[in-house]
Amino acid sequence: MVKLRKILLSDKTEFEKHHPSKDIGCESSFAVNFLYAKDYPTYIGNWHNRIAIAKPPNLLYYPLGEETSAKELAEYAEDISNSGFKFEYIYNVPPDFAKNFPDYEKYFSLVENEGEFDYIYQPDSLAELKGSLLRKKRNHIKHFIEENPNWCEDDITQKNLDDAQFFVESRSTAFERQAIETAFENFFELNLSGIILRDNDGTIVGTSIFTEIADGVYDVLIEKSDHHTRGASQMLVVLQAKKLRELGAKLINREQDLNLPNLRHAKKSLDPIFLYKRVSLVPKNYARN
């Protein structure tokens, strides 16, 4: 039996202590799990010195901590099931799991969903936007600078936090608002960082919030820009990459495209260096609750 309870802000230290250094996926980030815990009720507990994460009714996460073999993962699934938590499959399984544990087929069926892959970028590439593929983005930025010669960038601080929140919320969907509210309410406790882009008149036209999810790997949690201001979104991406580079970023995770065509196009247009291809596993050998 595994005792599971709702995730709390106070779990951050223990959660991050178990985070594998090679796991650069956004779904293993404490911030991501905490921000969306009200939209997707999130339960955690201890399982063999690993952190179990369950999101009923369908998701059981691959446990955080030392690498878990296929046999151990089957035992993990059984233990969670016996604890009364429903799930359909094990989510956020590392991309190299099948290679490392080829016997997984005795216990699970493997499923891939392209919409669940994270887009990974080099900070230098986004900061400089070099190459023919990114020419249009450079042109948009040139237009922004010409129209806004006195543009400026600010770090998000206690002083401008409310202004940043108002801008982000005014451009968010209904689904995003709970996570955004949680992010701003716990901005400093979560050790989040962010930048604000202002136009020629000092009006906010872009805001980005990010967090470190592994050593030198940063996740872009929130990114909103004024689509009526040409070049603002492209300028925000460049400034964000430069800021993350200053913070020591080696890689930038811009999360999934969720199988949305426009979002997929936007992420591919920034020329990722690779995709973090997490997989899911459907248990074979026991009845789910």
PDB file of C-alpha atoms in Angstrom:
ATOM      1  CA  MET A   1       0.000   0.000   0.000  1.00  0.00           C
ATOM      2  CA  VAL A   2       1.168   3.514  -0.819  1.00  0.00           C
ATOM      3  CA  LYS A   3      -0.121   6.469   1.169  1.00  0.00           C
ATOM      4  CA  LEU A   4      -0.849   9.313  -1.217  1.00  0.00           C
ATOM      5  CA  ARG A   5      -1.900  12.856  -0.362  1.00  0.00           C
ATOM      6  CA  LYS A   6      -2.378  16.106  -2.226  1.00  0.00           C
ATOM      7  CA  ILE A   7       0.796  17.910  -3.250  1.00  0.00           C
ATOM      8  CA  LEU A   8       1.784  20.933  -1.130  1.00  0.00           C
ATOM      9  CA  LEU A   9       4.151  23.854  -1.630  1.00  0.00           C
ATOM     10  CA  SER A  10       6.191  22.507   1.277  1.00  0.00           C
ATOM     11  CA  ASP A  11       6.972  19.396  -0.802  1.00  0.00           C
ATOM     12  CA  LYS A  12       9.221  21.383  -3.133  1.00  0.00           C
ATOM     13  CA  THR A  13      12.548  20.580  -1.426  1.00  0.00           C
ATOM     14  CA  GLU A  14      11.906  16.835  -1.131  1.00  0.00           C
ATOM     15  CA  PHE A  15      10.483  16.691  -4.657  1.00  0.00           C
ATOM     16  CA  GLU A  16      13.558  18.342  -6.143  1.00  0.00           C
ATOM     17  CA  LYS A  17      15.920  16.178  -4.079  1.00  0.00           C
ATOM     18  CA  HIS A  18      14.540  13.134  -5.913  1.00  0.00           C
ATOM     19  CA  HIS A  19      14.597  14.746  -9.352  1.00  0.00           C
ATOM     20  CA  PRO A  20      17.030  12.792 -11.599  1.00  0.00           C
ATOM     21  CA  SER A  21      19.710  15.059 -13.077  1.00  0.00           C
ATOM     22  CA  LYS A  22      19.212  13.576 -16.558  1.00  0.00           C
ATOM     23  CA  ASP A  23      15.445  14.165 -16.542  1.00  0.00           C
ATOM     24  CA  ILE A  24      14.974  17.372 -18.539  1.00  0.00           C
ATOM     25  CA  GLY A  25      11.237  16.899 -19.108  1.00  0.00           C
ATOM     26  CA  CYS A  26       8.883  19.616 -17.923  1.00  0.00           C
ATOM     27  CA  GLU A  27       6.459  17.076 -16.404  1.00  0.00           C
ATOM     28  CA  SER A  28       9.015  16.212 -13.698  1.00  0.00           C
ATOM     29  CA  SER A  29       9.252  19.831 -12.594  1.00  0.00           C
ATOM     30  CA  PHE A  30       7.811  20.606  -9.163  1.00  0.00           C
ATOM     31  CA  ALA A  31       6.555  23.955 -10.471  1.00  0.00           C
ATOM     32  CA  VAL A  32       4.567  22.357 -13.306  1.00  0.00           C
ATOM     33  CA  ASN A  33       2.994  19.776 -11.006  1.00  0.00           C
ATOM     34  CA  PHE A  34       2.158  22.355  -8.339  1.00  0.00           C
ATOM     35  CA  LEU A  35       0.795  25.001 -10.702  1.00  0.00           C
ATOM     36  CA  TYR A  36      -1.672  22.607 -12.317  1.00  0.00           C
ATOM     37  CA  ALA A  37      -2.590  20.681  -9.165  1.00  0.00           C
ATOM     38  CA  LYS A  38      -6.017  22.309  -8.942  1.00  0.00           C
ATOM     39  CA  ASP A  39      -6.862  21.596 -12.580  1.00  0.00           C
ATOM     40  CA  TYR A  40      -5.406  18.090 -12.343  1.00  0.00           C
ATOM     41  CA  PRO A  41      -5.686  16.966  -8.693  1.00  0.00           C
ATOM     42  CA  THR A  42      -2.180  15.749  -7.883  1.00  0.00           C
ATOM     43  CA  TYR A  43      -1.286  13.229  -5.182  1.00  0.00           C
ATOM     44  CA  ILE A  44       2.194  12.255  -4.062  1.00  0.00           C
ATOM     45  CA  GLY A  45       3.685   9.721  -1.665  1.00  0.00           C
ATOM     46  CA  ASN A  46       6.787   7.684  -0.926  1.00  0.00           C
ATOM     47  CA  TRP A  47       7.429   4.435  -2.771  1.00  0.00           C
ATOM     48  CA  HIS A  48      10.727   2.627  -2.113  1.00  0.00           C
ATOM     49  CA  ASN A  49      12.566   5.919  -1.545  1.00  0.00           C
ATOM     50  CA  ARG A  50      11.064   7.370  -4.700  1.00  0.00           C
ATOM     51  CA  ILE A  51       8.276   9.881  -5.096  1.00  0.00           C
ATOM     52  CA  ALA A  52       5.027   8.473  -6.459  1.00  0.00           C
ATOM     53  CA  ILE A  53       2.812  10.912  -8.379  1.00  0.00           C
ATOM     54  CA  ALA A  54      -0.794  10.089  -9.246  1.00  0.00           C
ATOM     55  CA  LYS A  55      -3.387  12.161 -11.060  1.00  0.00           C
ATOM     56  CA  PRO A  56      -6.682  10.256 -11.019  1.00  0.00           C
ATOM     57  CA  PRO A  57      -8.610   9.071 -12.881  1.00  0.00           C
ATOM     58  CA  ASN A  58      -6.125   8.166 -15.600  1.00  0.00           C
ATOM     59  CA  LEU A  59      -2.514   9.146 -14.860  1.00  0.00           C
ATOM     60  CA  LEU A  60       0.168   7.487 -12.773  1.00  0.00           C
ATOM     61  CA  TYR A  61       3.571   9.120 -13.253  1.00  0.00           C
ATOM     62  CA  TYR A  62       6.869   7.294 -13.528  1.00  0.00           C
ATOM     63  CA  PRO A  63       8.317   7.610  -9.985  1.00  0.00           C
ATOM     64  CA  LEU A  64      10.901  10.288  -9.253  1.00  0.00           C
ATOM     65  CA  GLY A  65      14.210   9.080  -7.891  1.00  0.00           C
ATOM     66  CA  GLU A  66      16.617   6.333  -8.841  1.00  0.00           C
ATOM     67  CA  GLU A  67      16.000   4.521 -12.117  1.00  0.00           C
ATOM     68  CA  THR A  68      13.126   2.043 -11.925  1.00  0.00           C
ATOM     69  CA  SER A  69      13.306  -1.240 -13.851  1.00  0.00           C
ATOM     70  CA  ALA A  70      10.389  -2.725 -15.786  1.00  0.00           C
ATOM     71  CA  LYS A  71       9.787  -5.351 -13.094  1.00  0.00           C
ATOM     72  CA  GLU A  72       9.903  -2.711 -10.356  1.00  0.00           C
ATOM     73  CA  LEU A  73       7.575  -0.482 -12.356  1.00  0.00           C
ATOM     74  CA  ALA A  74       5.046  -3.299 -12.592  1.00  0.00           C
ATOM     75  CA  GLU A  75       5.224  -3.676  -8.806  1.00  0.00           C
ATOM     76  CA  TYR A  76       4.816   0.098  -8.457  1.00  0.00           C
ATOM     77  CA  ALA A  77       1.689   0.045 -10.615  1.00  0.00           C
ATOM     78  CA  GLU A  78       0.297  -2.851  -8.588  1.00  0.00           C
ATOM     79  CA  ASP A  79       0.974  -1.066  -5.289  1.00  0.00           C
ATOM     80  CA  ILE A  80      -0.717   2.136  -6.452  1.00  0.00           C
ATOM     81  CA  SER A  81      -3.693   0.169  -7.750  1.00  0.00           C
ATOM     82  CA  ASN A  82      -4.005  -1.640  -4.424  1.00  0.00           C
ATOM     83  CA  SER A  83      -4.020   1.749  -2.707  1.00  0.00           C
ATOM     84  CA  GLY A  84      -7.291   2.519  -4.453  1.00  0.00           C
ATOM     85  CA  PHE A  85      -6.056   5.051  -7.014  1.00  0.00           C
ATOM     86  CA  LYS A  86      -7.387   4.638 -10.512  1.00  0.00           C
ATOM     87  CA  PHE A  87      -5.182   5.072 -13.568  1.00  0.00           C
ATOM     88  CA  GLU A  88      -5.086   3.960 -17.174  1.00  0.00           C
ATOM     89  CA  TYR A  89      -1.381   4.218 -17.901  1.00  0.00           C
ATOM     90  CA  ILE A  90       2.009   5.234 -16.524  1.00  0.00           C
ATOM     91  CA  TYR A  91       2.947   8.642 -17.895  1.00  0.00           C
ATOM     92  CA  ASN A  92       6.222  10.559 -18.230  1.00  0.00           C
ATOM     93  CA  VAL A  93       8.350   7.462 -18.687  1.00  0.00           C
ATOM     94  CA  PRO A  94      11.937   8.376 -19.752  1.00  0.00           C
ATOM     95  CA  PRO A  95      12.649   8.172 -23.503  1.00  0.00           C
ATOM     96  CA  ASP A  96      15.380   5.557 -23.004  1.00  0.00           C
ATOM     97  CA  PHE A  97      13.298   3.250 -20.795  1.00  0.00           C
ATOM     98  CA  ALA A  98      12.558   0.657 -23.507  1.00  0.00           C
ATOM     99  CA  LYS A  99      16.225   0.561 -24.524  1.00  0.00           C
ATOM    100  CA  ASN A 100      17.433   0.175 -20.941  1.00  0.00           C
ATOM    101  CA  PHE A 101      14.779  -2.401 -19.996  1.00  0.00           C
ATOM    102  CA  PRO A 102      13.832  -4.438 -23.093  1.00  0.00           C
ATOM    103  CA  ASP A 103      11.902  -6.848 -20.873  1.00  0.00           C
ATOM    104  CA  TYR A 104       9.243  -4.152 -20.408  1.00  0.00           C
ATOM    105  CA  GLU A 105       7.087  -5.994 -22.971  1.00  0.00           C
ATOM    106  CA  LYS A 106       6.376  -8.696 -20.385  1.00  0.00           C
ATOM    107  CA  TYR A 107       4.561  -6.127 -18.275  1.00  0.00           C
ATOM    108  CA  PHE A 108       3.514  -3.201 -20.458  1.00  0.00           C
ATOM    109  CA  SER A 109       2.465  -1.981 -23.870  1.00  0.00           C
ATOM    110  CA  LEU A 110       4.352   1.139 -24.928  1.00  0.00           C
ATOM    111  CA  VAL A 111       2.541   4.177 -26.358  1.00  0.00           C
ATOM    112  CA  GLU A 112       4.028   7.318 -27.933  1.00  0.00           C
ATOM    113  CA  ASN A 113       2.151  10.563 -28.475  1.00  0.00           C
ATOM    114  CA  GLU A 114       3.999  13.226 -30.461  1.00  0.00           C
ATOM    115  CA  GLY A 115       1.925  15.917 -28.779  1.00  0.00           C
ATOM    116  CA  GLU A 116       3.534  14.990 -25.435  1.00  0.00           C
ATOM    117  CA  PHE A 117       7.132  15.506 -26.597  1.00  0.00           C
ATOM    118  CA  ASP A 118       9.016  18.513 -25.174  1.00  0.00           C
ATOM    119  CA  TYR A 119      10.810  20.885 -27.558  1.00  0.00           C
ATOM    120  CA  ILE A 120      14.417  21.470 -26.488  1.00  0.00           C
ATOM    121  CA  TYR A 121      16.520  24.427 -27.682  1.00  0.00           C
ATOM    122  CA  GLN A 122      20.012  25.841 -27.286  1.00  0.00           C
ATOM    123  CA  PRO A 123      20.059  29.272 -25.620  1.00  0.00           C
ATOM    124  CA  ASP A 124      22.584  30.621 -28.149  1.00  0.00           C
ATOM    125  CA  SER A 125      20.347  29.657 -31.065  1.00  0.00           C
ATOM    126  CA  LEU A 126      17.324  31.491 -29.650  1.00  0.00           C
ATOM    127  CA  ALA A 127      19.374  34.436 -28.433  1.00  0.00           C
ATOM    128  CA  GLU A 128      21.010  35.049 -31.819  1.00  0.00           C
ATOM    129  CA  LEU A 129      18.354  33.693 -34.243  1.00  0.00           C
ATOM    130  CA  LYS A 130      21.008  32.919 -36.833  1.00  0.00           C
ATOM    131  CA  GLY A 131      20.382  31.080 -40.096  1.00  0.00           C
ATOM    132  CA  SER A 132      17.917  31.273 -42.957  1.00  0.00           C
ATOM    133  CA  LEU A 133      15.214  29.356 -41.057  1.00  0.00           C
ATOM    134  CA  LEU A 134      14.957  32.182 -38.514  1.00  0.00           C
ATOM    135  CA  ARG A 135      15.251  35.085 -40.974  1.00  0.00           C
ATOM    136  CA  LYS A 136      11.571  36.059 -40.715  1.00  0.00           C
ATOM    137  CA  LYS A 137      11.828  36.265 -36.945  1.00  0.00           C
ATOM    138  CA  ARG A 138      14.837  38.579 -37.229  1.00  0.00           C
ATOM    139  CA  ASN A 139      12.815  40.785 -39.577  1.00  0.00           C
ATOM    140  CA  HIS A 140       9.964  40.985 -37.068  1.00  0.00           C
ATOM    141  CA  ILE A 141      12.414  42.006 -34.354  1.00  0.00           C
ATOM    142  CA  LYS A 142      13.935  44.653 -36.618  1.00  0.00           C
ATOM    143  CA  HIS A 143      10.452  46.081 -37.143  1.00  0.00           C
ATOM    144  CA  PHE A 144       9.787  46.084 -33.389  1.00  0.00           C
ATOM    145  CA  ILE A 145      13.003  47.998 -32.681  1.00  0.00           C
ATOM    146  CA  GLU A 146      12.304  50.512 -35.448  1.00  0.00           C
ATOM    147  CA  GLU A 147       8.815  51.155 -34.078  1.00  0.00           C
ATOM    148  CA  ASN A 148       9.989  51.131 -30.466  1.00  0.00           C
ATOM    149  CA  PRO A 149      13.491  52.651 -30.278  1.00  0.00           C
ATOM    150  CA  ASN A 150      13.086  53.219 -26.530  1.00  0.00           C
ATOM    151  CA  TRP A 151      11.892  49.713 -25.687  1.00  0.00           C
ATOM    152  CA  CYS A 152      13.120  48.254 -22.411  1.00  0.00           C
ATOM    153  CA  GLU A 153      13.295  45.010 -20.484  1.00  0.00           C
ATOM    154  CA  ASP A 154      12.695  44.509 -16.759  1.00  0.00           C
ATOM    155  CA  ASP A 155      13.171  41.549 -14.475  1.00  0.00           C
ATOM    156  CA  ILE A 156       9.994  40.574 -12.658  1.00  0.00           C
ATOM    157  CA  THR A 157      10.238  41.858  -9.087  1.00  0.00           C
ATOM    158  CA  GLN A 158       7.895  42.410  -6.180  1.00  0.00           C
ATOM    159  CA  LYS A 159       7.392  45.953  -7.476  1.00  0.00           C
ATOM    160  CA  ASN A 160       6.049  44.984 -10.909  1.00  0.00           C
ATOM    161  CA  LEU A 161       4.628  41.541 -10.100  1.00  0.00           C
ATOM    162  CA  ASP A 162       0.999  42.728 -10.126  1.00  0.00           C
ATOM    163  CA  ASP A 163       1.430  44.471 -13.485  1.00  0.00           C
ATOM    164  CA  ALA A 164       2.968  41.331 -14.973  1.00  0.00           C
ATOM    165  CA  GLN A 165       0.110  39.215 -13.628  1.00  0.00           C
ATOM    166  CA  PHE A 166      -2.538  41.543 -15.040  1.00  0.00           C
ATOM    167  CA  PHE A 167      -0.890  41.431 -18.476  1.00  0.00           C
ATOM    168  CA  VAL A 168      -0.584  37.632 -18.486  1.00  0.00           C
ATOM    169  CA  GLU A 169      -4.102  36.998 -17.209  1.00  0.00           C
ATOM    170  CA  SER A 170      -5.623  39.372 -19.750  1.00  0.00           C
ATOM    171  CA  ARG A 171      -4.128  37.213 -22.518  1.00  0.00           C
ATOM    172  CA  SER A 172      -4.760  33.777 -21.082  1.00  0.00           C
ATOM    173  CA  THR A 173      -7.416  31.172 -21.738  1.00  0.00           C
ATOM    174  CA  ALA A 174      -9.916  30.137 -19.085  1.00  0.00           C
ATOM    175  CA  PHE A 175      -8.029  26.870 -18.613  1.00  0.00           C
ATOM    176  CA  GLU A 176      -4.703  28.650 -17.988  1.00  0.00           C
ATOM    177  CA  ARG A 177      -5.941  31.090 -15.358  1.00  0.00           C
ATOM    178  CA  GLN A 178      -5.813  28.854 -12.315  1.00  0.00           C
ATOM    179  CA  ALA A 179      -2.193  27.861 -12.988  1.00  0.00           C
ATOM    180  CA  ILE A 180      -1.247  31.481 -13.722  1.00  0.00           C
ATOM    181  CA  GLU A 181      -2.856  32.668 -10.504  1.00  0.00           C
ATOM    182  CA  THR A 182      -0.998  29.993  -8.543  1.00  0.00           C
ATOM    183  CA  ALA A 183       2.287  30.966 -10.211  1.00  0.00           C
ATOM    184  CA  PHE A 184       2.003  34.630  -9.279  1.00  0.00           C
ATOM    185  CA  GLU A 185       0.706  33.932  -5.761  1.00  0.00           C
ATOM    186  CA  ASN A 186       3.769  31.734  -5.082  1.00  0.00           C
ATOM    187  CA  PHE A 187       6.256  33.373  -7.448  1.00  0.00           C
ATOM    188  CA  PHE A 188       9.131  33.815  -5.020  1.00  0.00           C
ATOM    189  CA  GLU A 189       8.422  30.711  -2.918  1.00  0.00           C
ATOM    190  CA  LEU A 190       8.694  28.642  -6.112  1.00  0.00           C
ATOM    191  CA  ASN A 191      11.945  30.409  -7.071  1.00  0.00           C
ATOM    192  CA  LEU A 192      10.492  31.478 -10.391  1.00  0.00           C
ATOM    193  CA  SER A 193      12.164  34.088 -12.566  1.00  0.00           C
ATOM    194  CA  GLY A 194      10.798  36.213 -15.354  1.00  0.00           C
ATOM    195  CA  ILE A 195      11.141  39.220 -17.623  1.00  0.00           C
ATOM    196  CA  ILE A 196       8.867  41.977 -18.890  1.00  0.00           C
ATOM    197  CA  LEU A 197       9.155  43.600 -22.320  1.00  0.00           C
ATOM    198  CA  ARG A 198       7.927  47.200 -22.650  1.00  0.00           C
ATOM    199  CA  ASP A 199       7.297  49.210 -25.801  1.00  0.00           C
ATOM    200  CA  ASN A 200       8.284  52.771 -26.635  1.00  0.00           C
ATOM    201  CA  ASP A 201       5.694  54.156 -24.207  1.00  0.00           C
ATOM    202  CA  GLY A 202       6.599  51.838 -21.342  1.00  0.00           C
ATOM    203  CA  THR A 203       3.523  49.661 -21.865  1.00  0.00           C
ATOM    204  CA  ILE A 204       3.997  45.941 -21.233  1.00  0.00           C
ATOM    205  CA  VAL A 205       3.904  43.999 -24.517  1.00  0.00           C
ATOM    206  CA  GLY A 206       5.424  40.718 -23.352  1.00  0.00           C
ATOM    207  CA  THR A 207       6.013  38.650 -20.214  1.00  0.00           C
ATOM    208  CA  SER A 208       7.875  35.392 -19.728  1.00  0.00           C
ATOM    209  CA  ILE A 209       8.257  33.221 -16.624  1.00  0.00           C
ATOM    210  CA  PHE A 210      10.690  30.330 -16.274  1.00  0.00           C
ATOM    211  CA  THR A 211      12.194  27.922 -13.766  1.00  0.00           C
ATOM    212  CA  GLU A 212      15.211  25.600 -13.574  1.00  0.00           C
ATOM    213  CA  ILE A 213      14.111  21.967 -13.798  1.00  0.00           C
ATOM    214  CA  ALA A 214      17.526  20.274 -13.886  1.00  0.00           C
ATOM    215  CA  ASP A 215      21.110  21.477 -13.716  1.00  0.00           C
ATOM    216  CA  GLY A 216      21.383  24.071 -16.483  1.00  0.00           C
ATOM    217  CA  VAL A 217      17.986  23.196 -17.993  1.00  0.00           C
ATOM    218  CA  TYR A 218      15.213  25.792 -17.797  1.00  0.00           C
ATOM    219  CA  ASP A 219      11.526  25.391 -18.517  1.00  0.00           C
ATOM    220  CA  VAL A 220       9.443  28.207 -19.999  1.00  0.00           C
ATOM    221  CA  LEU A 221       6.321  28.034 -17.843  1.00  0.00           C
ATOM    222  CA  ILE A 222       4.448  31.084 -19.103  1.00  0.00           C
ATOM    223  CA  GLU A 223       4.947  33.254 -22.172  1.00  0.00           C
ATOM    224  CA  LYS A 224       2.499  35.903 -23.323  1.00  0.00           C
ATOM    225  CA  SER A 225       2.885  38.786 -25.763  1.00  0.00           C
ATOM    226  CA  ASP A 226       0.740  41.478 -27.343  1.00  0.00           C
ATOM    227  CA  HIS A 227      -0.069  40.120 -30.800  1.00  0.00           C
ATOM    228  CA  HIS A 228      -1.032  43.604 -31.961  1.00  0.00           C
ATOM    229  CA  THR A 229       2.579  44.709 -31.495  1.00  0.00           C
ATOM    230  CA  ARG A 230       4.563  43.320 -34.405  1.00  0.00           C
ATOM    231  CA  GLY A 231       7.756  41.629 -33.317  1.00  0.00           C
ATOM    232  CA  ALA A 232       6.933  41.592 -29.605  1.00  0.00           C
ATOM    233  CA  SER A 233       6.677  37.798 -29.393  1.00  0.00           C
ATOM    234  CA  GLN A 234       9.941  37.272 -31.285  1.00  0.00           C
ATOM    235  CA  MET A 235      11.706  39.923 -29.210  1.00  0.00           C
ATOM    236  CA  LEU A 236      10.477  38.256 -26.043  1.00  0.00           C
ATOM    237  CA  VAL A 237      11.925  34.895 -27.110  1.00  0.00           C
ATOM    238  CA  VAL A 238      15.342  36.480 -27.761  1.00  0.00           C
ATOM    239  CA  LEU A 239      15.406  38.399 -24.479  1.00  0.00           C
ATOM    240  CA  GLN A 240      14.272  35.303 -22.612  1.00  0.00           C
ATOM    241  CA  ALA A 241      17.081  33.215 -24.139  1.00  0.00           C
ATOM    242  CA  LYS A 242      19.664  35.880 -23.303  1.00  0.00           C
ATOM    243  CA  LYS A 243      18.422  36.059 -19.726  1.00  0.00           C
ATOM    244  CA  LEU A 244      18.521  32.288 -19.346  1.00  0.00           C
ATOM    245  CA  ARG A 245      22.003  32.208 -20.827  1.00  0.00           C
ATOM    246  CA  GLU A 246      23.069  34.715 -18.163  1.00  0.00           C
ATOM    247  CA  LEU A 247      21.601  32.393 -15.535  1.00  0.00           C
ATOM    248  CA  GLY A 248      23.746  29.549 -16.864  1.00  0.00           C
ATOM    249  CA  ALA A 249      21.221  27.727 -19.024  1.00  0.00           C
ATOM    250  CA  LYS A 250      22.589  25.006 -21.271  1.00  0.00           C
ATOM    251  CA  LEU A 251      19.199  23.982 -22.623  1.00  0.00           C
ATOM    252  CA  ILE A 252      15.725  25.537 -22.791  1.00  0.00           C
ATOM    253  CA  ASN A 253      12.583  23.413 -22.616  1.00  0.00           C
ATOM    254  CA  ARG A 254       9.600  25.086 -24.309  1.00  0.00           C
ATOM    255  CA  GLU A 255       7.252  22.212 -23.450  1.00  0.00           C
ATOM    256  CA  GLN A 256       4.776  20.285 -25.633  1.00  0.00           C
ATOM    257  CA  ASP A 257       2.628  21.266 -28.604  1.00  0.00           C
ATOM    258  CA  LEU A 258      -0.366  19.173 -27.391  1.00  0.00           C
ATOM    259  CA  ASN A 259      -1.007  18.106 -31.014  1.00  0.00           C
ATOM    260  CA  LEU A 260      -2.234  21.632 -31.796  1.00  0.00           C
ATOM    261  CA  PRO A 261      -1.196  22.487 -35.386  1.00  0.00           C
ATOM    262  CA  ASN A 262      -0.537  26.201 -34.774  1.00  0.00           C
ATOM    263  CA  LEU A 263       1.439  25.525 -31.614  1.00  0.00           C
ATOM    264  CA  ARG A 264       3.440  22.781 -33.338  1.00  0.00           C
ATOM    265  CA  HIS A 265       4.281  25.119 -36.197  1.00  0.00           C
ATOM    266  CA  ALA A 266       5.371  27.852 -33.780  1.00  0.00           C
ATOM    267  CA  LYS A 267       7.644  25.529 -31.810  1.00  0.00           C
ATOM    268  CA  LYS A 268       9.189  23.939 -34.891  1.00  0.00           C
ATOM    269  CA  SER A 269       9.777  27.367 -36.421  1.00  0.00           C
ATOM    270  CA  LEU A 270      12.215  28.138 -33.583  1.00  0.00           C
ATOM    271  CA  ASP A 271      14.454  25.268 -34.736  1.00  0.00           C
ATOM    272  CA  PRO A 272      14.673  22.905 -31.727  1.00  0.00           C
ATOM    273  CA  ILE A 273      17.806  20.790 -31.406  1.00  0.00           C
ATOM    274  CA  PHE A 274      15.806  17.721 -30.360  1.00  0.00           C
ATOM    275  CA  LEU A 275      12.566  16.513 -28.798  1.00  0.00           C
ATOM    276  CA  TYR A 276      12.405  14.973 -25.343  1.00  0.00           C
ATOM    277  CA  LYS A 277      10.306  11.951 -26.315  1.00  0.00           C
ATOM    278  CA  ARG A 278       8.662  10.741 -23.119  1.00  0.00           C
ATOM    279  CA  VAL A 279       6.558   7.606 -23.504  1.00  0.00           C
ATOM    280  CA  SER A 280       3.612   6.015 -21.687  1.00  0.00           C
ATOM    281  CA  LEU A 281       3.149   2.424 -20.536  1.00  0.00           C
ATOM    282  CA  VAL A 282      -0.128   0.529 -20.287  1.00  0.00           C
ATOM    283  CA  PRO A 283       0.024  -2.356 -17.752  1.00  0.00           C
ATOM    284  CA  LYS A 284      -0.785  -5.851 -19.069  1.00  0.00           C
ATOM    285  CA  ASN A 285      -0.795  -8.168 -16.122  1.00  0.00           C
ATOM    286  CA  TYR A 286      -3.363  -6.926 -13.632  1.00  0.00           C
ATOM    287  CA  ALA A 287      -6.858  -5.486 -13.601  1.00  0.00           C
ATOM    288  CA  ARG A 288      -7.058  -1.739 -13.140  1.00  0.00           C
ATOM    289  CA  ASN A 289      -9.550  -0.334 -10.654  1.00  0.00           C
TER     290      ASN A 289
END
